[in-house]
Each structure stands twice: as C-alpha cells, then as structure tokens.
mmCIF file of C-alpha atoms in Angstrom:
data_model
loop_
_atom_site.group_PDB
_atom_site.id
_atom_site.type_symbol
_atom_site.label_atom_id
_atom_site.label_comp_id
_atom_site.label_asym_id
_atom_site.label_seq_id
_atom_site.Cartn_x
_atom_site.Cartn_y
_atom_site.Cartn_z
ATOM 1 C CA GLU A 19 -14.018 -5.854 -16.161
ATOM 2 C CA VAL A 20 -10.450 -4.401 -15.695
ATOM 3 C CA GLN A 21 -8.495 -5.572 -12.513
ATOM 4 C CA LEU A 22 -5.568 -4.790 -10.878
ATOM 5 C CA VAL A 23 -4.596 -6.275 -7.684
ATOM 6 C CA GLU A 24 -1.491 -5.124 -5.849
ATOM 7 C CA SER A 25 0.298 -7.441 -3.453
ATOM 8 C CA GLY A 26 3.360 -7.616 -1.363
ATOM 9 C CA GLY A 27 3.358 -4.420 1.133
ATOM 10 C CA GLY A 28 3.832 -4.823 4.722
ATOM 11 C CA LEU A 29 6.070 -3.422 7.501
ATOM 12 C CA VAL A 30 9.720 -3.360 6.815
ATOM 13 C CA GLN A 31 12.800 -1.695 8.543
ATOM 14 C CA PRO A 32 14.827 0.975 7.447
ATOM 15 C CA GLY A 33 17.201 0.006 4.800
ATOM 16 C CA GLY A 34 14.981 -3.394 3.958
ATOM 17 C CA SER A 35 13.630 -4.357 0.697
ATOM 18 C CA LEU A 36 10.175 -5.159 -0.472
ATOM 19 C CA ARG A 37 8.812 -6.459 -4.018
ATOM 20 C CA LEU A 38 5.326 -5.185 -4.607
ATOM 21 C CA SER A 39 3.458 -7.099 -7.445
ATOM 22 C CA CYS A 40 0.444 -6.088 -9.431
ATOM 23 C CA ALA A 41 -1.832 -9.018 -11.056
ATOM 24 C CA ALA A 42 -3.666 -7.424 -13.975
ATOM 25 C CA SER A 43 -6.722 -8.841 -15.703
ATOM 26 C CA GLY A 44 -9.548 -8.191 -17.904
ATOM 27 C CA PHE A 45 -7.477 -6.060 -20.801
ATOM 28 C CA THR A 46 -4.528 -6.852 -22.778
ATOM 29 C CA PHE A 47 -1.957 -6.081 -20.285
ATOM 30 C CA SER A 48 1.051 -6.399 -22.763
ATOM 31 C CA ASN A 49 -0.518 -3.222 -24.737
ATOM 32 C CA TYR A 50 -0.369 -0.537 -22.076
ATOM 33 C CA TRP A 51 2.473 1.526 -20.177
ATOM 34 C CA MET A 52 2.022 0.613 -16.585
ATOM 35 C CA HIS A 53 2.597 2.773 -13.756
ATOM 36 C CA TRP A 54 3.366 2.775 -9.929
ATOM 37 C CA VAL A 55 2.092 5.954 -7.835
ATOM 38 C CA ARG A 56 2.320 6.130 -4.149
ATOM 39 C CA GLN A 57 0.461 8.334 -1.368
ATOM 40 C CA ALA A 58 1.854 8.749 1.946
ATOM 41 C CA PRO A 59 -0.677 9.077 4.886
ATOM 42 C CA GLY A 60 -3.021 12.090 4.399
ATOM 43 C CA GLU A 61 -0.778 13.418 1.287
ATOM 44 C CA GLY A 62 -1.232 13.666 -2.221
ATOM 45 C CA LEU A 63 -0.259 11.497 -4.778
ATOM 46 C CA ALA A 64 2.998 11.030 -6.340
ATOM 47 C CA TRP A 65 4.477 9.158 -9.122
ATOM 48 C CA VAL A 66 7.147 6.562 -8.684
ATOM 49 C CA SER A 67 7.947 4.787 -12.034
ATOM 50 C CA GLN A 68 6.517 3.413 -15.352
ATOM 51 C CA ILE A 69 7.280 0.924 -17.762
ATOM 52 C CA ASN A 70 6.479 0.707 -21.484
ATOM 53 C CA GLU A 71 4.468 -2.153 -22.987
ATOM 54 C CA GLY A 72 7.543 -4.476 -23.761
ATOM 55 C CA GLY A 73 9.573 -3.567 -20.723
ATOM 56 C CA THR A 74 12.070 -1.956 -22.618
ATOM 57 C CA THR A 75 11.623 1.667 -21.489
ATOM 58 C CA THR A 76 11.514 2.603 -17.726
ATOM 59 C CA ASN A 77 11.501 6.119 -16.068
ATOM 60 C CA TYR A 78 11.704 6.792 -12.281
ATOM 61 C CA ALA A 79 10.873 9.754 -9.881
ATOM 62 C CA ALA A 80 14.030 11.279 -8.495
ATOM 63 C CA SER A 81 12.972 10.493 -4.987
ATOM 64 C CA VAL A 82 13.383 6.665 -5.801
ATOM 65 C CA LYS A 83 15.946 6.300 -8.549
ATOM 66 C CA GLY A 84 18.730 3.994 -7.954
ATOM 67 C CA ARG A 85 16.768 2.170 -5.293
ATOM 68 C CA PHE A 86 13.616 1.184 -7.048
ATOM 69 C CA THR A 87 13.195 -1.241 -10.073
ATOM 70 C CA ILE A 88 10.103 -1.496 -12.074
ATOM 71 C CA SER A 89 9.885 -4.590 -14.316
ATOM 72 C CA ARG A 90 6.823 -6.817 -15.747
ATOM 73 C CA ASP A 91 6.263 -10.120 -17.083
ATOM 74 C CA ASN A 92 3.654 -10.016 -19.674
ATOM 75 C CA ALA A 93 3.110 -13.891 -19.895
ATOM 76 C CA LYS A 94 1.933 -13.440 -16.398
ATOM 77 C CA ASN A 95 0.098 -10.153 -16.995
ATOM 78 C CA THR A 96 2.125 -8.878 -13.664
ATOM 79 C CA LEU A 97 3.869 -5.626 -12.829
ATOM 80 C CA TYR A 98 6.493 -5.564 -10.149
ATOM 81 C CA LEU A 99 8.156 -3.039 -8.186
ATOM 82 C CA GLN A 100 11.331 -4.052 -6.404
ATOM 83 C CA MET A 101 12.299 -1.880 -3.606
ATOM 84 C CA ASN A 102 15.501 -1.749 -1.920
ATOM 85 C CA GLY A 103 17.157 0.858 0.605
ATOM 86 C CA LEU A 104 13.696 1.859 1.879
ATOM 87 C CA ARG A 105 13.418 4.996 3.937
ATOM 88 C CA ALA A 106 10.664 6.317 6.466
ATOM 89 C CA GLU A 107 9.598 8.592 3.599
ATOM 90 C CA ASP A 108 8.827 5.872 1.334
ATOM 91 C CA THR A 109 5.890 4.982 3.757
ATOM 92 C CA ALA A 110 2.906 4.924 1.561
ATOM 93 C CA VAL A 111 -0.145 3.163 -0.284
ATOM 94 C CA TYR A 112 1.431 1.994 -3.480
ATOM 95 C CA TYR A 113 -1.061 1.937 -6.349
ATOM 96 C CA CYS A 114 -0.469 0.364 -9.850
ATOM 97 C CA ALA A 115 -2.326 1.832 -13.078
ATOM 98 C CA SER A 116 -2.519 1.098 -16.367
ATOM 99 C CA ASN A 117 -1.928 4.506 -18.387
ATOM 100 C CA LEU A 118 -3.325 6.162 -15.267
ATOM 101 C CA LEU A 119 -6.518 5.111 -16.596
ATOM 102 C CA ASP A 120 -7.462 2.198 -14.397
ATOM 103 C CA TRP A 121 -5.987 1.755 -10.800
ATOM 104 C CA GLY A 122 -5.860 -1.017 -8.253
ATOM 105 C CA GLN A 123 -6.880 -0.671 -4.572
ATOM 106 C CA GLY A 124 -3.412 -0.304 -3.436
ATOM 107 C CA THR A 125 -0.792 -1.794 -0.949
ATOM 108 C CA LEU A 126 0.696 -0.195 2.130
ATOM 109 C CA VAL A 127 4.088 -0.126 2.763
ATOM 110 C CA THR A 128 5.238 1.021 6.050
ATOM 111 C CA VAL A 129 9.099 1.646 6.741
ATOM 112 C CA SER A 130 9.493 1.639 10.376
ATOM 113 C CA SER A 131 11.945 0.293 13.052
ATOM 114 C CA GLN B 30 11.172 17.393 -8.047
ATOM 115 C CA ALA B 31 9.132 20.155 -9.261
ATOM 116 C CA GLY B 32 5.312 19.666 -9.334
ATOM 117 C CA LEU B 33 2.365 21.381 -10.569
ATOM 118 C CA THR B 34 0.700 23.896 -8.535
ATOM 119 C CA GLN B 35 -3.215 23.692 -7.458
ATOM 120 C CA PRO B 36 -5.147 25.817 -4.771
ATOM 121 C CA PRO B 37 -5.594 23.636 -1.764
ATOM 122 C CA SER B 38 -9.456 24.129 -1.322
ATOM 123 C CA VAL B 39 -12.242 25.399 -3.438
ATOM 124 C CA SER B 40 -15.775 25.309 -2.032
ATOM 125 C CA LYS B 41 -19.142 26.011 -4.000
ATOM 126 C CA GLY B 42 -22.726 25.499 -3.659
ATOM 127 C CA LEU B 43 -24.866 22.743 -5.045
ATOM 128 C CA ARG B 44 -25.855 22.981 -8.593
ATOM 129 C CA GLN B 45 -23.175 25.632 -8.990
ATOM 130 C CA THR B 46 -20.040 25.437 -11.174
ATOM 131 C CA ALA B 47 -16.715 24.979 -10.025
ATOM 132 C CA THR B 48 -13.106 25.741 -11.957
ATOM 133 C CA LEU B 49 -10.024 23.874 -10.528
ATOM 134 C CA THR B 50 -6.699 25.290 -11.590
ATOM 135 C CA CYS B 51 -3.394 23.637 -12.258
ATOM 136 C CA THR B 52 -0.228 25.430 -12.900
ATOM 137 C CA GLY B 53 2.730 23.916 -14.335
ATOM 138 C CA ASN B 54 5.523 25.001 -17.217
ATOM 139 C CA SER B 55 6.585 24.627 -20.593
ATOM 140 C CA ASN B 56 7.808 21.350 -20.066
ATOM 141 C CA ASN B 57 4.939 19.589 -18.531
ATOM 142 C CA ILE B 58 1.418 21.272 -19.235
ATOM 143 C CA ASP B 59 2.102 23.629 -22.080
ATOM 144 C CA ASN B 60 3.869 20.696 -23.980
ATOM 145 C CA GLN B 61 1.923 17.571 -22.964
ATOM 146 C CA GLY B 62 -1.251 18.603 -21.865
ATOM 147 C CA ALA B 63 -2.700 17.511 -18.418
ATOM 148 C CA ALA B 64 -4.736 14.629 -16.922
ATOM 149 C CA TRP B 65 -7.426 15.261 -14.131
ATOM 150 C CA LEU B 66 -7.944 12.541 -11.578
ATOM 151 C CA GLN B 67 -10.884 12.385 -8.661
ATOM 152 C CA GLN B 68 -10.222 10.727 -5.425
ATOM 153 C CA HIS B 69 -12.702 10.201 -2.923
ATOM 154 C CA GLN B 70 -11.262 9.311 0.523
ATOM 155 C CA GLY B 71 -10.243 5.912 1.173
ATOM 156 C CA HIS B 72 -10.731 5.169 -2.614
ATOM 157 C CA PRO B 73 -8.290 4.874 -5.437
ATOM 158 C CA PRO B 74 -8.111 7.743 -7.925
ATOM 159 C CA LYS B 75 -10.371 7.475 -11.127
ATOM 160 C CA LEU B 76 -9.359 9.474 -14.128
ATOM 161 C CA LEU B 77 -11.313 12.045 -15.553
ATOM 162 C CA SER B 78 -9.584 13.618 -18.412
ATOM 163 C CA TYR B 79 -6.332 13.310 -20.271
ATOM 164 C CA ARG B 80 -4.569 15.281 -22.852
ATOM 165 C CA ASN B 81 -6.687 18.581 -21.736
ATOM 166 C CA ASN B 82 -10.020 17.303 -22.652
ATOM 167 C CA ASN B 83 -10.360 13.731 -23.322
ATOM 168 C CA ARG B 84 -12.835 12.045 -21.297
ATOM 169 C CA PRO B 85 -12.771 8.145 -20.446
ATOM 170 C CA SER B 86 -15.732 6.215 -20.995
ATOM 171 C CA GLY B 87 -18.255 6.817 -18.361
ATOM 172 C CA VAL B 88 -17.088 9.746 -16.864
ATOM 173 C CA SER B 89 -19.796 12.464 -16.910
ATOM 174 C CA GLU B 90 -19.861 15.531 -19.302
ATOM 175 C CA ARG B 91 -20.278 17.686 -16.180
ATOM 176 C CA PHE B 92 -16.338 17.350 -16.239
ATOM 177 C CA SER B 93 -14.664 19.303 -18.753
ATOM 178 C CA ALA B 94 -10.962 20.095 -19.003
ATOM 179 C CA SER B 95 -9.132 22.756 -20.873
ATOM 180 C CA ARG B 96 -5.602 24.524 -21.072
ATOM 181 C CA SER B 97 -4.291 27.861 -21.618
ATOM 182 C CA GLY B 98 -0.313 28.066 -22.213
ATOM 183 C CA ASN B 99 1.016 26.445 -18.709
ATOM 184 C CA THR B 100 -2.200 26.361 -17.057
ATOM 185 C CA ALA B 101 -4.941 23.391 -16.945
ATOM 186 C CA SER B 102 -8.568 23.597 -15.751
ATOM 187 C CA LEU B 103 -11.042 21.407 -14.810
ATOM 188 C CA THR B 104 -14.390 22.524 -15.006
ATOM 189 C CA ILE B 105 -17.429 20.787 -13.189
ATOM 190 C CA THR B 106 -21.209 22.134 -13.835
ATOM 191 C CA GLY B 107 -24.219 21.360 -11.807
ATOM 192 C CA LEU B 108 -22.204 20.325 -8.650
ATOM 193 C CA GLN B 109 -23.563 17.314 -6.957
ATOM 194 C CA PRO B 110 -22.785 15.936 -3.194
ATOM 195 C CA GLU B 111 -20.590 13.220 -4.983
ATOM 196 C CA ASP B 112 -18.474 15.697 -6.459
ATOM 197 C CA GLU B 113 -16.928 16.321 -3.139
ATOM 198 C CA ALA B 114 -13.530 14.824 -3.254
ATOM 199 C CA ASP B 115 -9.937 15.308 -3.951
ATOM 200 C CA TYR B 116 -8.868 16.479 -7.417
ATOM 201 C CA TYR B 117 -5.094 16.107 -8.869
ATOM 202 C CA CYS B 118 -3.659 17.397 -12.240
ATOM 203 C CA SER B 119 -0.699 15.538 -13.412
ATOM 204 C CA ALA B 120 1.312 15.928 -16.645
ATOM 205 C CA TRP B 121 4.298 14.607 -18.226
ATOM 206 C CA ASP B 122 7.480 16.592 -17.674
ATOM 207 C CA SER B 123 9.553 16.362 -20.841
ATOM 208 C CA SER B 124 12.752 17.635 -18.984
ATOM 209 C CA LEU B 125 12.475 15.650 -15.766
ATOM 210 C CA ARG B 126 11.252 12.488 -17.773
ATOM 211 C CA ALA B 127 8.904 11.810 -15.085
ATOM 212 C CA TRP B 128 5.331 12.445 -14.422
ATOM 213 C CA VAL B 129 4.382 15.121 -12.029
ATOM 214 C CA PHE B 130 1.279 15.644 -9.960
ATOM 215 C CA GLY B 131 -0.177 18.574 -8.416
ATOM 216 C CA GLY B 132 -0.810 18.597 -4.653
ATOM 217 C CA GLY B 133 -4.432 18.337 -5.081
ATOM 218 C CA THR B 134 -7.317 20.373 -4.875
ATOM 219 C CA LYS B 135 -10.289 19.257 -1.832
ATOM 220 C CA LEU B 136 -13.553 20.490 -3.332
ATOM 221 C CA THR B 137 -16.217 21.084 -0.927
ATOM 222 C CA VAL B 138 -19.795 21.351 -2.286
ATOM 223 C CA LEU B 139 -21.816 23.475 -0.014
#
C-alpha cells in the first residue's frame, strides 16, 4: 500500500523558516516525480514545486521561487521542502504527491505573528 | 500566475450526468492535456484522470475525461451522493514551466 506521510508543519512567524518532510513507502520512490501542492484554508489547490526522479530537475511556482527549495533523498525515501522567508499567504495545508497520483494527508503550516 | 478556469459550482440530480469544464490555453491544456482530481471535504485530493482520459486503477468508469482544443471536460454519469465533492483540473504549462490548477468546481448532487 502506497503511503505518503508529511511532517514538519506548525506555527511560524513571518520571515521564518520551516522544513517539511514527506516519508514515502509502498512504492519505488526513486522512480517517480514528486510534488508539493498546498491548499490555503477554504481555498483551492495550488501547485508549489516538483522534482524529478533523480533530484536533478526542479520547478517552482512563481509565488515561491527563490524562497522554497525542494529536494529528495532516495536512499531514505523522503521528499523535503525547505521554506524560507515565510509570509502570511503561505499559510496552507501542504500535501506531497507522487506524479499527482498518490497523496499524503497533508501538514498544516501557519504563518502568523 | 495564470491558472485554468472552472465554473465555481454545478448542481445536478441523482442518477443524472454532469459535465464539468476547464479552460486553459495553448501552453497547457491544448499542449499537454489535463488531469482531473476529486476532493471531498477534509480529505486529500484523488486523481481521477490524467492526460485527458487515462483513469488510474480503481477509478470508476462513470468518470470520463476529454479535451477539445483549450478546453478539458470531465463527465460523470449516473450521479451518486458520494460524487458530491470539489473537482479540480490541472495541467503542465510549458511556458510557465509550472503546473497550473483550476479554481475548482463544487458539484452538488440534488
């Protein structure tokens, strides 16, 4: 059974940093593109970033480019999202997804003073 | 960044057919096709279809997707109460080098 489990969310002040993790199991993690997608409270889905199988290609939404960094450790079957310079508008549930096919339950990030 | 356009809401009766639309442009839907996701309140999204009409294993045949030019469509036949959910379209935008999502359509089954 495919499982994606996000962690690392929480309350952070504006300008602060957080590192999200997504632990994958039940499939060959190193064979899949991985994504981060977020959903602000009461809002729709918004794509954040993706990374290819080997970690050599990354893409970002314009709203996070230069502040967020996606990475992966295929030996640990884990996806990461380093978030710096956080803003109130980054408040959302952050989901990791493999090829947009399988999704985690999400982790809530709240940016507030 | 520019996204895809979906109607905010659609209402249909039980056992009827609903067609949800998603409009993009030549850089996304017309170029790459669209994916459709279903999200029930309080749950993560579920992929229903990708690259226009490829259904992942386990997705009901009542869900079918298509594309005509810049517009993608999701047709749901024989509507059931459990189909009441938010539906999102998504596509890779080759100009933005980013995935774009529609704002979502809330489907109500009457």
